[in-house]
């Protein structure tokens, strides 16, 4: 085991794991800190926490528990993954978690680099840009939990850290690995422990990763990870392999569950229905009336499922969602739908489904919990940020967990077709 990662949310963990797999590392994603040691033969593990917006002390405790588990698993280098928009508040949790992990690892300096140029997140002179806009002028300024009102990451990180924060400016990054190393050494000599690093291209990310080859801890978005497998290959620790994304072949049936009401998912559901594929709608009002909607839907799917994948969807237009929420309450409507879809997932697995596409972040969380999934081996990418995954154990299930706005219009069809090849 080479790389041990701690991610502060679930879809962020998948994003990172996906990047590692695409760069040739066999990667497992765990849901929370596993209770037992690892059974799988992989090169990297990403522990997915839900620590982005909890109290800083709790985030630190959970991250240290994850670190202890990853250390016991034998990891050589550690990675703290946060959002590419540096989602945090003046209380944390990026600074406090980074410092706690550094202390536990005896790291003298660590980089802080959320840049992900492929997704238009770039950093120049310490300022984070989302597309053409400074972070503080992007939609993130109005985020309900982590509003980002300052684009200057040195200031943002300093406000939540005890340690001194410095900058590796793009002029050093563009000059390449030796210049980055030199700048980091100078910062360290000057008492800086956390160094925000500029990056505007994938070439920058590769140079930064190379310069951090011997850092015990890297703190970053998912971008810097694209350069890490090369470090391990150069050190002779990772052999070039074409099978990093390999998943077991599992015979069985396929289905799609959609609880996301985002624009992209509405398009994907429409695409499925328009192409004449079987689909069953789940109505929150019907659930609230006390009908066992999950059982009814599974009965309705009945024998069709044996011949074709069936879509179960609560996905609705913004007007329909508002109308259901007005009648039932926002949280109540969400919870009722999540419970019904999770029960459908359990019923589908019991009926022989082994390939399941799930749309919606919260929905995916509910399904994964209902199925008792502890860890997922990351497989081939379907669309940017969304890979196929496989549960561990003697009878693996293949899961594609798509957060709301990800994926092309034909995502559901494309996902299932990818497994046929
Ligand atoms: P996304 O990733 O698009 O945000 P989520 O699954 O995270 O999707 O969130 C969607 C939420 O909306 C879930 O809590 C889900 O149960 C709820 N929901 C789904 N369909 C409906 C509906 N028709 N009416 C009201 N709420 C719904």
XYZ file of N, CA, C and O in Angstrom, residues 83-173:
364
model
N -12.241 20.223 -1.042
C -12.897 20.635 -2.282
C -12.013 21.584 -3.100
O -11.224 22.346 -2.551
N -12.191 21.540 -4.414
C -11.405 22.415 -5.295
C -11.820 23.873 -5.143
O -11.159 24.757 -5.678
N -12.903 24.137 -4.422
C -13.246 25.535 -4.118
C -12.888 25.862 -2.668
O -13.356 26.856 -2.120
N -12.072 25.017 -2.039
C -11.508 25.253 -0.703
C -12.599 25.478 0.345
O -12.435 26.286 1.267
N -13.725 24.766 0.213
C -14.888 24.977 1.084
C -14.498 24.872 2.558
O -14.127 23.799 3.035
N -14.628 25.993 3.257
C -14.249 26.024 4.671
C -14.734 27.327 5.283
O -15.257 28.195 4.582
N -14.561 27.460 6.603
C -14.946 28.690 7.302
C -13.724 29.161 8.090
O -12.722 28.435 8.163
N -13.785 30.355 8.710
C -12.619 30.803 9.506
C -12.282 29.828 10.646
O -11.172 29.864 11.185
N -13.209 28.951 11.019
C -12.919 27.961 12.070
C -12.274 26.689 11.499
O -11.744 25.860 12.227
N -12.382 26.496 10.217
C -11.800 25.288 9.629
C -12.677 24.759 8.515
O -13.456 25.486 7.958
N -12.592 23.517 8.060
C -11.790 22.572 8.818
C -10.451 22.250 8.146
O -9.717 21.376 8.631
N -10.112 22.967 7.063
C -8.905 22.598 6.330
C -7.646 22.825 7.183
O -6.823 21.927 7.340
N -7.527 24.036 7.763
C -6.340 24.361 8.558
C -6.158 23.432 9.754
O -5.100 22.793 9.898
N -7.180 23.323 10.621
C -7.012 22.466 11.807
C -6.710 21.008 11.464
O -5.863 20.384 12.109
N -7.375 20.462 10.444
C -7.130 19.057 10.079
C -5.714 18.912 9.512
O -4.971 18.007 9.890
N -5.319 19.827 8.631
C -3.977 19.761 8.030
C -2.907 19.794 9.118
O -1.967 18.989 9.125
N -3.063 20.714 10.070
C -2.050 20.841 11.126
C -2.001 19.609 12.014
O -0.922 19.143 12.404
N -3.176 19.069 12.343
C -3.213 17.873 13.209
C -2.535 16.693 12.510
O -1.780 15.940 13.124
N -2.807 16.552 11.203
C -2.190 15.443 10.452
C -0.675 15.654 10.358
O 0.107 14.708 10.487
N -0.250 16.909 10.152
C 1.198 17.198 10.082
C 1.873 16.857 11.403
O 2.945 16.250 11.418
N 1.233 17.255 12.497
C 1.812 16.963 13.817
C 1.951 15.455 14.003
O 2.983 14.963 14.457
N 0.884 14.724 13.629
C 0.894 13.265 13.834
C 1.954 12.584 12.964
O 2.457 11.521 13.308
N 2.272 13.216 11.832
C 3.232 12.600 10.900
C 4.635 13.188 11.033
O 5.559 12.771 10.335
N 4.781 14.198 11.884
C 6.084 14.860 12.001
C 6.469 15.597 10.740
O 7.651 15.723 10.417
N 5.481 16.106 9.998
C 5.766 16.828 8.747
C 6.129 18.276 9.067
O 5.437 18.929 9.834
N 7.199 18.759 8.471
C 7.634 20.130 8.763
C 6.891 21.145 7.891
O 6.623 22.252 8.300
N 6.594 20.755 6.657
C 5.851 21.660 5.766
C 4.917 20.817 4.895
O 5.216 19.645 4.602
N 3.779 21.390 4.548
C 2.859 20.697 3.629
C 2.287 21.725 2.666
O 2.099 22.895 3.025
N 2.019 21.276 1.451
C 1.405 22.191 0.482
C -0.110 22.235 0.703
O -0.687 21.328 1.317
N -0.721 23.298 0.199
C -2.183 23.414 0.167
C -2.531 23.863 -1.244
O -2.213 24.990 -1.642
N -3.124 22.952 -2.029
C -3.331 23.256 -3.449
C -4.635 22.655 -3.972
O -4.662 21.523 -4.436
N -5.740 23.418 -3.886
C -7.016 22.888 -4.380
C -7.172 22.945 -5.902
O -8.202 22.523 -6.419
N -6.162 23.424 -6.622
C -6.319 23.632 -8.076
C -6.738 22.356 -8.805
O -6.263 21.271 -8.498
N -7.645 22.517 -9.773
C -8.066 21.414 -10.640
C -8.380 22.038 -12.002
O -9.536 22.288 -12.345
N -7.315 22.330 -12.786
C -7.494 23.070 -14.047
C -8.516 22.427 -14.988
O -9.254 23.138 -15.676
N -8.586 21.082 -15.014
C -9.563 20.409 -15.881
C -10.977 20.889 -15.579
O -11.829 20.970 -16.457
N -11.242 21.193 -14.308
C -12.560 21.703 -13.926
C -12.549 23.223 -13.743
O -13.387 23.766 -13.029
N -11.550 23.889 -14.344
C -11.470 25.349 -14.334
C -11.252 25.939 -12.950
O -11.653 27.063 -12.684
N -10.613 25.170 -12.066
C -10.207 25.731 -10.764
C -8.711 25.971 -10.838
O -7.932 25.001 -10.870
N -8.304 27.256 -10.896
C -6.876 27.573 -11.005
C -6.484 28.525 -9.881
O -7.332 29.240 -9.339
N -5.175 28.523 -9.559
C -4.689 29.414 -8.500
C -3.539 30.230 -9.068
O -2.599 29.677 -9.649
N -3.613 31.544 -8.921
C -2.538 32.419 -9.383
C -2.258 33.451 -8.291
O -3.165 34.149 -7.848
N -1.004 33.521 -7.873
C -0.564 34.407 -6.786
C -1.451 34.236 -5.542
O -1.848 35.200 -4.899
N -1.782 32.973 -5.301
C -2.553 32.646 -4.096
C -4.049 32.841 -4.249
O -4.806 32.516 -3.339
N -4.470 33.379 -5.402
C -5.901 33.638 -5.590
C -6.551 32.523 -6.389
O -6.081 32.165 -7.472
N -7.648 31.993 -5.847
C -8.338 30.876 -6.497
C -9.395 31.409 -7.461
O -10.201 32.277 -7.090
N -9.351 30.887 -8.675
C -10.337 31.271 -9.692
C -11.240 30.097 -10.022
O -10.784 28.957 -10.118
N -12.536 30.387 -10.203
C -13.504 29.396 -10.671
C -13.902 29.867 -12.065
O -14.609 30.858 -12.211
N -13.371 29.208 -13.091
C -13.533 29.731 -14.439
C -12.798 31.062 -14.525
O -11.642 31.156 -14.126
N -13.508 32.103 -14.971
C -12.858 33.411 -15.104
C -13.027 34.256 -13.854
O -12.502 35.365 -13.765
N -13.792 33.767 -12.884
C -14.125 34.585 -11.713
C -13.254 34.251 -10.507
O -12.977 33.078 -10.245
N -12.853 35.261 -9.744
C -12.240 34.964 -8.451
C -13.258 34.194 -7.591
O -14.468 34.428 -7.720
N -12.761 33.281 -6.745
C -13.640 32.466 -5.904
C -14.731 33.305 -5.230
O -15.899 32.901 -5.184
N -14.353 34.491 -4.750
C -15.279 35.329 -3.982
C -16.367 35.957 -4.844
O -17.322 36.528 -4.324
N -16.231 35.864 -6.173
C -17.291 36.363 -7.060
C -18.041 35.219 -7.723
O -18.953 35.438 -8.510
N -17.644 33.985 -7.403
C -18.311 32.816 -7.982
C -19.535 32.477 -7.131
O -19.772 33.097 -6.096
N -20.276 31.480 -7.567
C -21.454 31.036 -6.817
C -21.112 30.655 -5.383
O -21.973 30.684 -4.501
N -19.845 30.316 -5.134
C -19.436 29.882 -3.789
C -19.594 30.980 -2.740
O -19.612 30.686 -1.558
N -19.718 32.245 -3.191
C -19.865 33.302 -2.185
C -21.205 33.166 -1.443
O -21.375 33.658 -0.341
N -22.185 32.481 -2.079
C -23.509 32.330 -1.465
C -23.753 30.935 -0.925
O -24.890 30.564 -0.644
N -22.693 30.126 -0.790
C -22.898 28.758 -0.309
C -23.515 28.798 1.101
O -23.074 29.565 1.950
N -24.555 27.975 1.344
C -25.241 28.045 2.642
C -24.357 27.689 3.841
O -24.552 28.226 4.929
N -23.403 26.787 3.669
C -22.610 26.337 4.822
C -21.188 26.894 4.832
O -20.640 27.193 5.886
N -20.590 26.991 3.648
C -19.202 27.457 3.572
C -19.077 28.577 2.533
O -18.464 28.401 1.481
N -19.676 29.749 2.832
C -19.563 30.852 1.865
C -18.114 31.307 1.750
O -17.447 31.514 2.758
N -17.623 31.388 0.518
C -16.226 31.779 0.300
C -16.205 33.220 -0.214
O -16.510 33.479 -1.375
N -15.855 34.149 0.663
C -15.936 35.574 0.319
C -14.563 36.203 0.117
O -14.450 37.412 -0.037
N -13.516 35.392 0.158
C -12.164 35.888 -0.093
C -11.482 34.890 -1.026
O -11.439 33.689 -0.732
N -10.949 35.366 -2.152
C -10.317 34.457 -3.112
C -8.862 34.184 -2.747
O -8.250 33.261 -3.292
N -8.301 34.975 -1.799
C -6.881 34.821 -1.455
C -6.695 33.691 -0.446
O -6.986 33.820 0.734
N -6.195 32.556 -0.945
C -6.127 31.357 -0.106
C -5.117 31.470 1.026
O -5.266 30.805 2.049
N -4.088 32.301 0.853
C -3.123 32.477 1.942
C -3.853 33.103 3.132
O -3.728 32.637 4.271
N -4.665 34.113 2.855
C -5.437 34.761 3.934
C -6.473 33.800 4.506
O -6.639 33.693 5.710
N -7.185 33.093 3.608
C -8.256 32.186 4.048
C -7.674 31.097 4.953
O -8.211 30.808 6.031
N -6.553 30.514 4.528
C -5.967 29.414 5.308
C -5.338 29.937 6.599
O -5.417 29.293 7.648
N -4.726 31.136 6.521
C -4.107 31.704 7.731
C -5.156 31.930 8.824
O -4.889 31.693 9.996
N -6.357 32.349 8.401
C -7.413 32.649 9.383
C -7.823 31.414 10.180
O -8.335 31.533 11.290
N -7.598 30.221 9.611
C -8.038 29.005 10.305
C -6.880 28.148 10.770
O -7.076 27.001 11.140
N -5.641 28.720 10.766
C -4.465 27.919 11.134
C -3.654 28.606 12.230
O -3.586 29.835 12.295
N -3.016 27.799 13.052
C -2.070 28.331 14.046
C -0.732 28.588 13.354
O -0.056 29.562 13.605
N -0.371 27.656 12.454
C 0.918 27.739 11.776
C 0.949 28.909 10.793
O -0.101 29.398 10.368
N 2.178 29.316 10.432
C 2.299 30.371 9.414
C 2.029 29.800 8.040
O 2.428 28.681 7.710
N 1.323 30.589 7.208
C 0.973 30.170 5.852
C 1.765 31.022 4.863
O 1.894 32.239 5.051
N 2.320 30.390 3.835
C 3.084 31.110 2.818
C 2.606 30.752 1.415
O 1.589 30.062 1.254
N 3.332 31.213 0.413
C 2.920 31.010 -0.984
C 4.091 30.530 -1.838
O 5.199 31.066 -1.770
N 3.831 29.526 -2.659
C 4.748 29.180 -3.754
C 4.106 29.775 -5.011
O 3.115 29.245 -5.517
N 4.621 30.910 -5.474
C 3.955 31.607 -6.581
C 4.161 30.883 -7.916
O 5.075 30.078 -8.057
N 3.319 31.220 -8.872
C 3.350 30.533 -10.160
C 4.704 30.662 -10.854
O 5.128 29.760 -11.575
N 5.410 31.792 -10.619
C 6.734 31.967 -11.229
C 7.652 30.807 -10.842
O 8.411 30.300 -11.676
N 7.561 30.352 -9.590
C 8.375 29.198 -9.162
C 7.817 27.904 -9.749
O 8.564 27.050 -10.230
N 6.489 27.772 -9.734
C 5.858 26.540 -10.240
C 6.203 26.346 -11.718
O 6.575 25.254 -12.151
